[in-house]
Coordinates of C-alpha atoms and ligand atoms in Angstrom, one line a residue:
M1 CA -24.9 -33.2 1.4
D2 CA -23.5 -34.9 4.5
A3 CA -23.4 -33.2 8.0
L4 CA -19.8 -31.9 7.5
E5 CA -20.6 -30.3 4.2
A6 CA -23.9 -28.8 5.6
R7 CA -21.8 -27.1 8.3
Y8 CA -18.9 -26.1 6.0
R9 CA -20.6 -24.6 2.9
P10 CA -22.6 -21.9 4.8
L11 CA -19.5 -20.9 6.7
V12 CA -17.4 -20.4 3.6
D13 CA -20.3 -18.6 1.9
A14 CA -20.7 -16.2 4.9
L15 CA -17.0 -15.5 5.0
A16 CA -16.9 -14.7 1.2
H17 CA -19.9 -12.4 1.5
P18 CA -20.0 -10.9 5.0
V19 CA -22.8 -8.4 5.8
A20 CA -20.2 -6.1 7.3
G21 CA -16.5 -5.9 7.0
A22 CA -14.2 -7.4 4.3
S23 CA -14.1 -11.1 3.4
A24 CA -12.2 -13.5 5.5
R25 CA -10.9 -17.0 5.3
V26 CA -11.2 -19.9 7.6
V27 CA -8.6 -22.1 9.2
A28 CA -10.3 -25.3 10.2
V29 CA -9.2 -26.2 13.7
S30 CA -8.7 -30.0 13.7
K31 CA -7.2 -30.6 17.1
T32 CA -8.4 -33.9 18.7
Q33 CA -10.0 -34.8 15.3
P34 CA -8.7 -37.8 13.5
A35 CA -6.8 -37.5 10.2
E36 CA -9.9 -38.9 8.4
A37 CA -12.0 -35.8 9.5
V38 CA -9.3 -33.6 8.0
R39 CA -9.3 -35.6 4.8
A40 CA -13.1 -35.3 4.5
L41 CA -13.0 -31.5 4.9
A42 CA -10.1 -31.3 2.4
A43 CA -12.2 -33.2 -0.1
L44 CA -14.7 -30.3 0.2
G45 CA -12.0 -27.8 -0.8
Q46 CA -10.6 -26.7 2.6
R47 CA -6.8 -26.3 2.6
A48 CA -5.9 -24.6 5.9
F49 CA -5.9 -26.5 9.1
G50 CA -5.0 -25.4 12.7
E51 CA -3.5 -27.6 15.4
N52 CA -2.7 -26.8 19.0
Y53 CA -0.2 -29.6 19.8
V54 CA 3.0 -30.1 17.7
Q55 CA 3.2 -33.9 18.2
E56 CA -0.5 -34.5 17.4
A57 CA -0.1 -32.4 14.3
L58 CA 3.0 -34.2 13.1
A59 CA 1.2 -37.6 13.3
K60 CA -1.7 -36.2 11.3
Q61 CA 0.6 -34.6 8.7
R62 CA 2.3 -38.0 8.1
E63 CA -1.1 -39.6 7.5
L64 CA -2.1 -36.8 5.1
A65 CA 1.2 -36.4 3.3
D66 CA -0.6 -37.1 0.0
L67 CA -2.6 -33.9 0.3
D68 CA -1.4 -30.4 -0.2
L69 CA -2.5 -28.7 3.0
E70 CA -1.5 -25.5 4.8
W71 CA -0.8 -26.1 8.5
H72 CA -1.2 -23.5 11.2
L73 CA 0.2 -23.9 14.7
I74 CA -2.3 -22.1 17.0
G75 CA -1.5 -23.5 20.4
P76 CA 1.0 -22.2 22.9
L77 CA 4.6 -22.6 21.7
Q78 CA 7.4 -23.7 23.9
S79 CA 11.0 -23.0 22.9
N80 CA 11.9 -26.6 22.7
K81 CA 9.2 -27.1 20.0
C82 CA 10.4 -24.3 17.8
R83 CA 12.5 -26.6 15.6
E84 CA 9.5 -28.8 14.7
A85 CA 7.2 -25.9 14.4
A86 CA 9.5 -24.1 11.9
R87 CA 9.9 -27.3 9.9
H88 CA 6.4 -28.7 9.8
F89 CA 4.1 -25.7 9.7
N90 CA 3.3 -23.1 7.2
W91 CA 2.1 -20.6 9.8
V92 CA 2.8 -20.1 13.5
Q93 CA 0.0 -18.0 15.0
S94 CA 1.1 -18.2 18.6
V95 CA 4.3 -16.2 18.8
D96 CA 4.1 -14.2 22.0
R97 CA 7.6 -13.5 23.2
A98 CA 10.9 -12.3 21.7
K99 CA 12.8 -15.4 22.6
L100 CA 10.9 -17.6 20.1
L101 CA 11.7 -15.4 17.1
P102 CA 15.4 -16.2 16.5
L103 CA 14.7 -19.9 17.2
L104 CA 12.0 -20.1 14.6
D105 CA 14.2 -18.1 12.2
K106 CA 17.2 -20.4 12.7
E107 CA 15.2 -23.6 12.3
R108 CA 13.2 -22.7 9.2
P109 CA 14.7 -24.9 6.4
A110 CA 16.4 -23.0 3.7
D111 CA 14.5 -24.9 1.0
R112 CA 11.1 -23.7 2.2
G113 CA 9.7 -20.2 1.9
P114 CA 9.8 -17.9 5.0
L115 CA 7.7 -19.1 7.9
N116 CA 4.5 -17.0 8.3
V117 CA 4.2 -15.6 11.7
L118 CA 1.4 -14.0 13.7
L119 CA 2.0 -12.3 17.1
Q120 CA -0.5 -13.5 19.7
V121 CA -1.9 -10.7 21.8
N122 CA -3.4 -11.1 25.2
I123 CA -6.0 -8.4 24.4
D124 CA -8.0 -8.6 27.6
G125 CA -4.9 -8.8 29.8
E126 CA -6.1 -12.1 31.4
A127 CA -3.6 -13.5 33.9
S128 CA -4.0 -17.1 32.7
K129 CA -3.7 -16.5 29.0
S130 CA -0.8 -16.7 26.6
G131 CA -0.1 -13.7 24.4
C132 CA 2.0 -10.7 24.7
A133 CA 0.7 -7.4 26.2
A134 CA -0.7 -4.9 23.6
D135 CA 2.1 -2.5 24.4
E136 CA 4.8 -5.1 23.5
V137 CA 3.4 -5.8 20.0
M138 CA 5.3 -3.1 18.1
A139 CA 8.8 -4.1 19.5
L140 CA 8.0 -7.8 18.7
A141 CA 6.8 -6.9 15.2
D142 CA 10.1 -5.0 14.5
E143 CA 12.1 -8.0 15.7
A144 CA 10.1 -10.4 13.6
A145 CA 10.3 -8.3 10.5
A146 CA 14.1 -8.1 10.7
L147 CA 14.6 -11.9 10.5
P148 CA 15.1 -13.2 7.0
R149 CA 13.5 -16.7 7.5
L150 CA 10.3 -15.2 9.0
A151 CA 7.4 -13.4 7.2
L152 CA 5.6 -11.2 9.7
R153 CA 1.9 -11.5 8.6
G154 CA 0.0 -10.0 11.5
L155 CA -1.7 -10.6 14.8
M156 CA -3.8 -13.3 16.5
A157 CA -6.0 -13.1 19.6
I158 CA -8.4 -15.2 21.7
P159 CA -10.5 -12.6 23.6
E160 CA -12.0 -13.5 26.9
P161 CA -15.3 -15.3 26.3
H162 CA -17.3 -12.7 28.1
P163 CA -21.2 -13.0 28.2
D164 CA -21.6 -9.3 27.2
E165 CA -21.4 -8.9 23.4
A166 CA -20.4 -5.3 23.7
H167 CA -17.4 -6.4 25.8
R168 CA -16.4 -9.0 23.2
R169 CA -16.9 -6.5 20.4
A170 CA -14.7 -3.9 22.1
A171 CA -11.8 -6.5 22.4
F172 CA -12.0 -7.2 18.7
A173 CA -12.0 -3.5 17.9
R174 CA -8.9 -3.0 20.0
M175 CA -7.2 -5.8 18.1
R176 CA -8.2 -4.1 14.8
A177 CA -6.7 -0.8 15.9
L178 CA -3.5 -2.5 16.9
F179 CA -3.4 -4.4 13.6
E180 CA -3.8 -1.2 11.6
R181 CA -0.8 0.4 13.5
V182 CA 1.4 -2.6 12.8
R183 CA 0.3 -2.8 9.2
E184 CA 1.2 0.9 8.7
R185 CA 4.7 0.1 9.8
H186 CA 5.3 -3.3 8.1
A187 CA 4.2 -3.8 4.5
S188 CA 4.1 -7.6 4.9
V189 CA 1.3 -7.5 7.5
D190 CA -2.1 -8.5 6.0
T191 CA -3.7 -11.0 8.5
L192 CA -5.8 -10.4 11.6
S193 CA -6.7 -13.8 13.1
M194 CA -9.6 -13.6 15.5
G195 CA -13.0 -15.3 15.9
M196 CA -13.9 -19.0 16.7
S197 CA -17.0 -21.1 16.5
D198 CA -19.0 -19.0 18.9
D199 CA -18.0 -15.5 17.8
W200 CA -16.6 -15.5 14.3
P201 CA -19.4 -13.3 12.8
L202 CA -18.7 -10.6 15.4
A203 CA -14.9 -10.9 14.7
V204 CA -15.4 -10.6 11.0
A205 CA -17.7 -7.5 11.5
E206 CA -14.8 -6.0 13.4
G207 CA -12.2 -6.7 10.7
A208 CA -10.9 -10.2 11.1
T209 CA -9.3 -11.5 7.9
L210 CA -8.9 -15.1 9.2
V211 CA -11.2 -17.0 11.6
R212 CA -10.2 -20.2 13.4
V213 CA -13.2 -22.5 13.6
G214 CA -13.2 -26.0 15.1
S215 CA -16.4 -27.4 16.8
A216 CA -18.8 -25.5 14.5
L217 CA -17.3 -27.5 11.6
F218 CA -16.3 -30.9 13.1
G219 CA -18.8 -31.1 15.9
A220 CA -18.0 -30.9 19.6
R221 CA -14.6 -32.1 20.6
P222 CA -14.4 -35.1 23.0
A223 CA -13.9 -33.9 26.6
K224 CA -10.3 -34.1 27.7
A225 CA -9.4 -36.8 30.2
Ligands
PLP1 C1 -9.6 -24.7 19.8 C2 -9.2 -23.4 19.3 C3 -10.0 -22.8 18.3 C4 -11.3 -23.3 17.8 O1 -12.3 -23.3 18.8 P1 -13.8 -23.7 18.5 O2 -14.5 -23.0 19.5 O3 -13.9 -25.2 18.5 O4 -14.1 -23.1 17.1 C5 -9.5 -21.6 17.8 N1 -8.4 -21.0 18.2 C6 -7.6 -21.6 19.1 C7 -6.4 -20.9 19.5 C8 -8.0 -22.8 19.7 O5 -7.2 -23.3 20.6

């Protein structure tokens, strides 16, 4: 087993058989990683990959066009990127304002299935973070669900990386409660995306159905210039 496999197998096992909570799946976050790293993980059976930057993702997708991968956009989305996002991703996890919804709907090609959409919530109310406020979620969900080229699948959050575990757990629990309310109202909702390399076990224990893991799989990312 090489180093990548030694990191990957235990993660997939743990997600399939969590100690608490239901099983979850992993989106491998491949931002800043070369296409060859994605290819190596795909060879181990991983299909879903997350990218933060549209242009970087498109370049990788071209190199990996021979593979059948599922691409998730997880980085902040600007309206001028909606066209490419709707065309080149299977999921957009970072929808956080109403303006983006009709743009994504309009740009989703008719020959592809509906674009899977998660609403990103700024669950700790941090001033610097993307995400809508918790009390805006229901209205956004109703708008997303009404658009024919979008499939409203659920919610995403990046809670504040607080040193106190109880604080982090409480943020995940608030997300779970919000998720249950949206799910009661919209039958298409089945995905709660929360948890990253440092905190995915806690997120899964609090009900995450999808975790986004980067450095714990690929190793530390090179520092940004
Ligand atoms: C980078 C990133 C991740 C993965 O972070 P790691 O700590 O490397 O696992 C997950 N979600 C989002 C939105 C990210 O930007």
